[in-house]
């Protein structure tokens, strides 16, 4: 693991000579308009408050695909990423064909993302097939959103050749919808997310649902997908529930992370979840059961120790 920064002002050293320097950990997240950044910031606060000798900071990144490289190289100590991206990186498949990141380990699955396809209420777009011939944001380059968007589209017979693709982050997608520069946009993020919430307060929006067949087609290609229902009232003006697919989000790290540190981070995550819920409602799904049921790669030995202490049943594929 790359050596971590130490920071303590000289004035503090004078005022408190017995103070111990805090070892700073970095958490790679995503854009500020998604869930990763506030969730990662909340986790950073938990680490600072509950793990002696450590400070932490959430970093804005391009999200899942970029985050795997950051953790693999040791440029970040932890990262949030979609399960399919983590699975591909760990196994050297998909976007990671020929460049397996075998030293990636999981600390936990923290909450499910939902693929959310948003358009204006008066756009005339009511189904996946209606995206053909339109201008559609498929997510930021290197993001898990784009991986999910491509999988959902291609497994249902739609390619990028069938519409004009724009690669925008969450806030840019919301702004482009508001300004009429695009017709629809994909989000793969824990609901509710601030960028869609803000858009819904100023414009009438529609969320495009997936049929049972479309969900089944996507799951056949991406086994970590699962049916997920966006509840009525999730966003302003959303009167009916909308069927889509969900996918777990993984808190990943490098296999070289100190075992005791990995143990303490995992313990802190599950024993102080109430503090995360106060920051973002996605943390309501941060449970040990969800983590052990959903994580598709090997846990870090430190995380594994915590789960086994709690009596969790770990599958062979989740062991390093």
GROMACS .gro file of C-alpha atoms in nm:
model
  320
    1UNK     CA    1   0.000   0.000   0.000
    2UNK     CA    2   0.131   0.341  -0.091
    3UNK     CA    3   0.254   0.535   0.212
    4UNK     CA    4  -0.023   0.757   0.345
    5UNK     CA    5   0.012   1.127   0.417
    6UNK     CA    6   0.066   1.264   0.763
    7UNK     CA    7  -0.055   1.615   0.837
    8UNK     CA    8  -0.029   1.809   1.161
    9UNK     CA    9   0.032   2.183   1.180
   10UNK     CA   10   0.349   2.299   1.352
   11UNK     CA   11   0.141   2.522   1.576
   12UNK     CA   12  -0.048   2.221   1.707
   13UNK     CA   13   0.278   2.042   1.778
   14UNK     CA   14   0.384   2.334   1.993
   15UNK     CA   15   0.049   2.364   2.169
   16UNK     CA   16   0.007   1.990   2.224
   17UNK     CA   17   0.344   1.813   2.207
   18UNK     CA   18   0.189   1.481   2.306
   19UNK     CA   19  -0.051   1.480   2.010
   20UNK     CA   20  -0.023   1.185   1.774
   21UNK     CA   21  -0.025   1.245   1.400
   22UNK     CA   22  -0.334   1.107   1.227
   23UNK     CA   23  -0.279   0.869   0.939
   24UNK     CA   24  -0.505   0.990   0.658
   25UNK     CA   25  -0.708   0.748   0.450
   26UNK     CA   26  -0.862   0.838   0.114
   27UNK     CA   27  -1.200   0.711  -0.002
   28UNK     CA   28  -1.263   0.728  -0.379
   29UNK     CA   29  -1.630   0.809  -0.439
   30UNK     CA   30  -1.790   0.968  -0.748
   31UNK     CA   31  -1.944   1.298  -0.854
   32UNK     CA   32  -2.098   1.536  -0.602
   33UNK     CA   33  -2.446   1.483  -0.750
   34UNK     CA   34  -2.460   1.112  -0.667
   35UNK     CA   35  -2.476   0.901  -0.352
   36UNK     CA   36  -2.112   0.789  -0.335
   37UNK     CA   37  -1.978   1.129  -0.233
   38UNK     CA   38  -2.207   1.195   0.068
   39UNK     CA   39  -2.191   0.830   0.170
   40UNK     CA   40  -1.811   0.831   0.147
   41UNK     CA   41  -1.800   1.155   0.342
   42UNK     CA   42  -2.012   0.997   0.611
   43UNK     CA   43  -1.781   0.697   0.628
   44UNK     CA   44  -1.484   0.932   0.657
   45UNK     CA   45  -1.650   1.096   0.957
   46UNK     CA   46  -1.706   0.756   1.120
   47UNK     CA   47  -1.341   0.665   1.073
   48UNK     CA   48  -1.222   0.994   1.222
   49UNK     CA   49  -1.457   0.960   1.517
   50UNK     CA   50  -1.427   0.591   1.600
   51UNK     CA   51  -1.086   0.461   1.486
   52UNK     CA   52  -0.795   0.592   1.687
   53UNK     CA   53  -0.502   0.728   1.492
   54UNK     CA   54  -0.685   0.769   1.161
   55UNK     CA   55  -0.832   1.054   0.964
   56UNK     CA   56  -1.016   1.012   0.634
   57UNK     CA   57  -1.137   1.215   0.338
   58UNK     CA   58  -1.382   1.146   0.054
   59UNK     CA   59  -1.244   1.221  -0.293
   60UNK     CA   60  -1.447   1.322  -0.600
   61UNK     CA   61  -1.375   1.082  -0.890
   62UNK     CA   62  -1.525   0.946  -1.211
   63UNK     CA   63  -1.674   0.663  -1.001
   64UNK     CA   64  -1.666   0.285  -1.037
   65UNK     CA   65  -1.423   0.199  -1.319
   66UNK     CA   66  -1.177   0.474  -1.229
   67UNK     CA   67  -1.205   0.382  -0.861
   68UNK     CA   68  -1.089   0.026  -0.922
   69UNK     CA   69  -0.767   0.156  -1.075
   70UNK     CA   70  -0.715   0.398  -0.786
   71UNK     CA   71  -0.741   0.120  -0.528
   72UNK     CA   72  -0.536  -0.124  -0.734
   73UNK     CA   73  -0.249   0.127  -0.766
   74UNK     CA   74  -0.275   0.232  -0.403
   75UNK     CA   75  -0.369   0.590  -0.494
   76UNK     CA   76  -0.681   0.550  -0.281
   77UNK     CA   77  -0.718   0.334   0.028
   78UNK     CA   78  -1.083   0.248  -0.026
   79UNK     CA   79  -1.335   0.296  -0.303
   80UNK     CA   80  -1.706   0.269  -0.366
   81UNK     CA   81  -1.795   0.089  -0.689
   82UNK     CA   82  -2.077  -0.102  -0.850
   83UNK     CA   83  -2.068  -0.479  -0.803
   84UNK     CA   84  -2.048  -0.557  -1.174
   85UNK     CA   85  -1.746  -0.328  -1.212
   86UNK     CA   86  -1.579  -0.483  -0.907
   87UNK     CA   87  -1.657  -0.832  -1.034
   88UNK     CA   88  -1.511  -0.756  -1.377
   89UNK     CA   89  -1.197  -0.600  -1.227
   90UNK     CA   90  -1.146  -0.894  -0.989
   91UNK     CA   91  -1.189  -1.152  -1.265
   92UNK     CA   92  -1.035  -0.963  -1.559
   93UNK     CA   93  -1.352  -0.965  -1.770
   94UNK     CA   94  -1.561  -0.705  -1.950
   95UNK     CA   95  -1.397  -0.362  -1.940
   96UNK     CA   96  -1.103  -0.524  -1.757
   97UNK     CA   97  -1.037  -0.793  -2.017
   98UNK     CA   98  -0.662  -0.861  -2.015
   99UNK     CA   99  -0.593  -0.647  -1.707
  100UNK     CA  100  -0.718  -0.841  -1.407
  101UNK     CA  101  -0.689  -0.648  -1.080
  102UNK     CA  102  -0.638  -0.955  -0.865
  103UNK     CA  103  -0.548  -0.761  -0.548
  104UNK     CA  104  -0.895  -0.604  -0.508
  105UNK     CA  105  -1.080  -0.712  -0.193
  106UNK     CA  106  -1.420  -0.623  -0.048
  107UNK     CA  107  -1.487  -0.478   0.293
  108UNK     CA  108  -1.864  -0.476   0.247
  109UNK     CA  109  -2.161  -0.437   0.016
  110UNK     CA  110  -2.316  -0.119   0.149
  111UNK     CA  111  -2.643  -0.053  -0.040
  112UNK     CA  112  -2.804  -0.133  -0.374
  113UNK     CA  113  -2.798   0.105  -0.669
  114UNK     CA  114  -3.097   0.140  -0.894
  115UNK     CA  115  -3.075   0.203  -1.265
  116UNK     CA  116  -3.292   0.514  -1.306
  117UNK     CA  117  -3.384   0.635  -1.655
  118UNK     CA  118  -3.522   0.988  -1.645
  119UNK     CA  119  -3.694   1.198  -1.909
  120UNK     CA  120  -3.925   1.497  -1.913
  121UNK     CA  121  -4.293   1.416  -1.853
  122UNK     CA  122  -4.390   1.560  -2.192
  123UNK     CA  123  -4.110   1.395  -2.394
  124UNK     CA  124  -4.322   1.111  -2.528
  125UNK     CA  125  -4.060   0.860  -2.407
  126UNK     CA  126  -4.236   0.588  -2.213
  127UNK     CA  127  -4.022   0.277  -2.270
  128UNK     CA  128  -3.667   0.164  -2.335
  129UNK     CA  129  -3.742   0.123  -2.704
  130UNK     CA  130  -3.853   0.486  -2.725
  131UNK     CA  131  -3.491   0.593  -2.671
  132UNK     CA  132  -3.407   0.502  -3.030
  133UNK     CA  133  -3.332   0.812  -3.234
  134UNK     CA  134  -3.306   1.031  -2.924
  135UNK     CA  135  -3.019   1.209  -2.744
  136UNK     CA  136  -2.939   1.013  -2.429
  137UNK     CA  137  -2.683   1.058  -2.151
  138UNK     CA  138  -2.540   0.719  -2.059
  139UNK     CA  139  -2.326   0.840  -1.765
  140UNK     CA  140  -1.979   0.979  -1.714
  141UNK     CA  141  -1.686   0.812  -1.895
  142UNK     CA  142  -1.544   0.532  -1.681
  143UNK     CA  143  -1.849   0.521  -1.455
  144UNK     CA  144  -2.050   0.224  -1.342
  145UNK     CA  145  -2.358   0.403  -1.474
  146UNK     CA  146  -2.232   0.369  -1.829
  147UNK     CA  147  -2.151   0.000  -1.778
  148UNK     CA  148  -2.504  -0.058  -1.649
  149UNK     CA  149  -2.666   0.153  -1.920
  150UNK     CA  150  -2.482  -0.034  -2.193
  151UNK     CA  151  -2.578  -0.372  -2.043
  152UNK     CA  152  -2.946  -0.280  -2.008
  153UNK     CA  153  -2.963  -0.141  -2.361
  154UNK     CA  154  -2.761  -0.406  -2.546
  155UNK     CA  155  -2.933  -0.702  -2.378
  156UNK     CA  156  -3.259  -0.553  -2.500
  157UNK     CA  157  -3.153  -0.502  -2.860
  158UNK     CA  158  -3.047  -0.136  -2.846
  159UNK     CA  159  -2.694  -0.023  -2.933
  160UNK     CA  160  -2.525   0.317  -2.916
  161UNK     CA  161  -2.575   0.331  -3.295
  162UNK     CA  162  -2.950   0.359  -3.234
  163UNK     CA  163  -2.932   0.696  -3.057
  164UNK     CA  164  -2.694   0.986  -2.994
  165UNK     CA  165  -2.499   0.904  -2.678
  166UNK     CA  166  -2.370   1.172  -2.443
  167UNK     CA  167  -2.134   1.085  -2.159
  168UNK     CA  168  -2.232   1.322  -1.879
  169UNK     CA  169  -2.205   1.297  -1.502
  170UNK     CA  170  -2.514   1.314  -1.281
  171UNK     CA  171  -2.530   1.692  -1.241
  172UNK     CA  172  -2.452   1.750  -1.609
  173UNK     CA  173  -2.725   1.504  -1.708
  174UNK     CA  174  -2.981   1.680  -1.490
  175UNK     CA  175  -2.880   2.020  -1.629
  176UNK     CA  176  -2.896   1.895  -1.988
  177UNK     CA  177  -3.245   1.753  -1.931
  178UNK     CA  178  -3.358   2.078  -1.771
  179UNK     CA  179  -3.219   2.280  -2.063
  180UNK     CA  180  -3.362   2.050  -2.331
  181UNK     CA  181  -3.018   1.950  -2.461
  182UNK     CA  182  -3.088   1.577  -2.419
  183UNK     CA  183  -3.404   1.366  -2.421
  184UNK     CA  184  -3.326   1.117  -2.145
  185UNK     CA  185  -3.051   1.018  -1.905
  186UNK     CA  186  -2.930   0.719  -1.708
  187UNK     CA  187  -2.838   0.717  -1.341
  188UNK     CA  188  -2.710   0.411  -1.158
  189UNK     CA  189  -2.712   0.531  -0.801
  190UNK     CA  190  -2.873   0.476  -0.464
  191UNK     CA  191  -3.218   0.632  -0.464
  192UNK     CA  192  -3.313   0.902  -0.396
  193UNK     CA  193  -3.027   1.101  -0.544
  194UNK     CA  194  -2.989   1.477  -0.512
  195UNK     CA  195  -2.946   1.557  -0.881
  196UNK     CA  196  -3.279   1.394  -0.975
  197UNK     CA  197  -3.449   1.539  -0.667
  198UNK     CA  198  -3.339   1.890  -0.763
  199UNK     CA  199  -3.450   1.839  -1.123
  200UNK     CA  200  -3.792   1.716  -1.012
  201UNK     CA  201  -3.851   2.033  -0.808
  202UNK     CA  202  -3.817   2.253  -1.118
  203UNK     CA  203  -3.945   2.030  -1.400
  204UNK     CA  204  -4.207   1.758  -1.442
  205UNK     CA  205  -4.014   1.436  -1.493
  206UNK     CA  206  -4.094   1.074  -1.577
  207UNK     CA  207  -3.898   0.765  -1.476
  208UNK     CA  208  -3.896   0.499  -1.745
  209UNK     CA  209  -3.973   0.150  -1.615
  210UNK     CA  210  -3.840  -0.183  -1.739
  211UNK     CA  211  -4.067  -0.474  -1.828
  212UNK     CA  212  -4.026  -0.818  -1.670
  213UNK     CA  213  -3.871  -0.937  -1.996
  214UNK     CA  214  -3.625  -0.646  -2.007
  215UNK     CA  215  -3.521  -0.713  -1.647
  216UNK     CA  216  -3.472  -1.083  -1.725
  217UNK     CA  217  -3.265  -1.003  -2.035
  218UNK     CA  218  -3.035  -0.775  -1.836
  219UNK     CA  219  -2.994  -1.029  -1.555
  220UNK     CA  220  -2.893  -1.297  -1.802
  221UNK     CA  221  -2.598  -1.081  -1.908
  222UNK     CA  222  -2.512  -0.938  -1.563
  223UNK     CA  223  -2.583  -1.194  -1.288
  224UNK     CA  224  -2.536  -0.936  -1.010
  225UNK     CA  225  -2.843  -0.745  -1.131
  226UNK     CA  226  -3.165  -0.796  -0.933
  227UNK     CA  227  -3.522  -0.669  -0.978
  228UNK     CA  228  -3.577  -0.345  -0.788
  229UNK     CA  229  -3.882  -0.123  -0.745
  230UNK     CA  230  -3.852   0.254  -0.716
  231UNK     CA  231  -4.127   0.343  -0.470
  232UNK     CA  232  -4.403   0.590  -0.543
  233UNK     CA  233  -4.322   0.936  -0.410
  234UNK     CA  234  -3.948   0.882  -0.433
  235UNK     CA  235  -3.924   1.202  -0.638
  236UNK     CA  236  -4.168   1.492  -0.660
  237UNK     CA  237  -4.454   1.410  -0.896
  238UNK     CA  238  -4.376   1.036  -0.902
  239UNK     CA  239  -4.718   0.892  -0.828
  240UNK     CA  240  -4.664   0.526  -0.919
  241UNK     CA  241  -4.384   0.277  -0.841
  242UNK     CA  242  -4.143   0.203  -1.128
  243UNK     CA  243  -3.979  -0.133  -1.192
  244UNK     CA  244  -3.609  -0.133  -1.273
  245UNK     CA  245  -3.299  -0.328  -1.173
  246UNK     CA  246  -3.070  -0.287  -0.876
  247UNK     CA  247  -2.708  -0.373  -0.820
  248UNK     CA  248  -2.502  -0.374  -0.499
  249UNK     CA  249  -2.239  -0.112  -0.425
  250UNK     CA  250  -1.912  -0.246  -0.287
  251UNK     CA  251  -1.672  -0.078  -0.046
  252UNK     CA  252  -1.347  -0.214  -0.188
  253UNK     CA  253  -0.986  -0.193  -0.084
  254UNK     CA  254  -0.644  -0.333  -0.169
  255UNK     CA  255  -0.542  -0.677  -0.039
  256UNK     CA  256  -0.240  -0.508   0.122
  257UNK     CA  257  -0.448  -0.301   0.364
  258UNK     CA  258  -0.350  -0.380   0.723
  259UNK     CA  259  -0.576  -0.656   0.855
  260UNK     CA  260  -0.654  -0.482   1.184
  261UNK     CA  261  -0.744  -0.159   1.003
  262UNK     CA  262  -0.976  -0.348   0.767
  263UNK     CA  263  -1.137  -0.512   1.068
  264UNK     CA  264  -1.189  -0.180   1.247
  265UNK     CA  265  -1.337  -0.011   0.938
  266UNK     CA  266  -1.583  -0.298   0.885
  267UNK     CA  267  -1.678  -0.304   1.253
  268UNK     CA  268  -1.727   0.074   1.258
  269UNK     CA  269  -1.939   0.066   0.941
  270UNK     CA  270  -2.193  -0.179   1.083
  271UNK     CA  271  -2.192  -0.064   1.445
  272UNK     CA  272  -2.250   0.306   1.368
  273UNK     CA  273  -2.480   0.281   1.068
  274UNK     CA  274  -2.728   0.518   1.232
  275UNK     CA  275  -2.484   0.803   1.175
  276UNK     CA  276  -2.466   0.720   0.803
  277UNK     CA  277  -2.845   0.705   0.775
  278UNK     CA  278  -2.862   1.059   0.911
  279UNK     CA  279  -2.639   1.165   0.619
  280UNK     CA  280  -2.807   0.967   0.339
  281UNK     CA  281  -3.111   0.733   0.343
  282UNK     CA  282  -2.931   0.481   0.120
  283UNK     CA  283  -2.752   0.367   0.435
  284UNK     CA  284  -3.078   0.210   0.554
  285UNK     CA  285  -2.968  -0.084   0.340
  286UNK     CA  286  -2.622  -0.103   0.501
  287UNK     CA  287  -2.665  -0.426   0.693
  288UNK     CA  288  -2.439  -0.722   0.752
  289UNK     CA  289  -2.697  -0.954   0.594
  290UNK     CA  290  -2.711  -0.748   0.274
  291UNK     CA  291  -2.331  -0.744   0.264
  292UNK     CA  292  -2.274  -1.117   0.294
  293UNK     CA  293  -2.568  -1.195   0.063
  294UNK     CA  294  -2.456  -0.957  -0.211
  295UNK     CA  295  -2.077  -0.936  -0.228
  296UNK     CA  296  -1.952  -1.115  -0.544
  297UNK     CA  297  -1.576  -1.121  -0.468
  298UNK     CA  298  -1.344  -1.220  -0.183
  299UNK     CA  299  -1.358  -1.024   0.141
  300UNK     CA  300  -1.043  -0.875   0.290
  301UNK     CA  301  -0.921  -1.099   0.576
  302UNK     CA  302  -0.986  -0.821   0.827
  303UNK     CA  303  -1.347  -0.782   0.713
  304UNK     CA  304  -1.387  -1.159   0.706
  305UNK     CA  305  -1.277  -1.177   1.069
  306UNK     CA  306  -1.552  -0.936   1.172
  307UNK     CA  307  -1.823  -1.124   0.980
  308UNK     CA  308  -1.718  -1.456   1.128
  309UNK     CA  309  -1.716  -1.308   1.478
  310UNK     CA  310  -2.077  -1.208   1.417
  311UNK     CA  311  -2.170  -1.558   1.304
  312UNK     CA  312  -2.224  -1.476   0.937
  313UNK     CA  313  -2.219  -1.760   0.684
  314UNK     CA  314  -1.950  -1.685   0.427
  315UNK     CA  315  -1.946  -1.856   0.088
  316UNK     CA  316  -1.625  -2.013  -0.042
  317UNK     CA  317  -1.608  -1.759  -0.328
  318UNK     CA  318  -1.600  -1.480  -0.068
  319UNK     CA  319  -1.283  -1.613   0.094
  320UNK     CA  320  -0.941  -1.494  -0.032
   0.00000   0.00000   0.00000
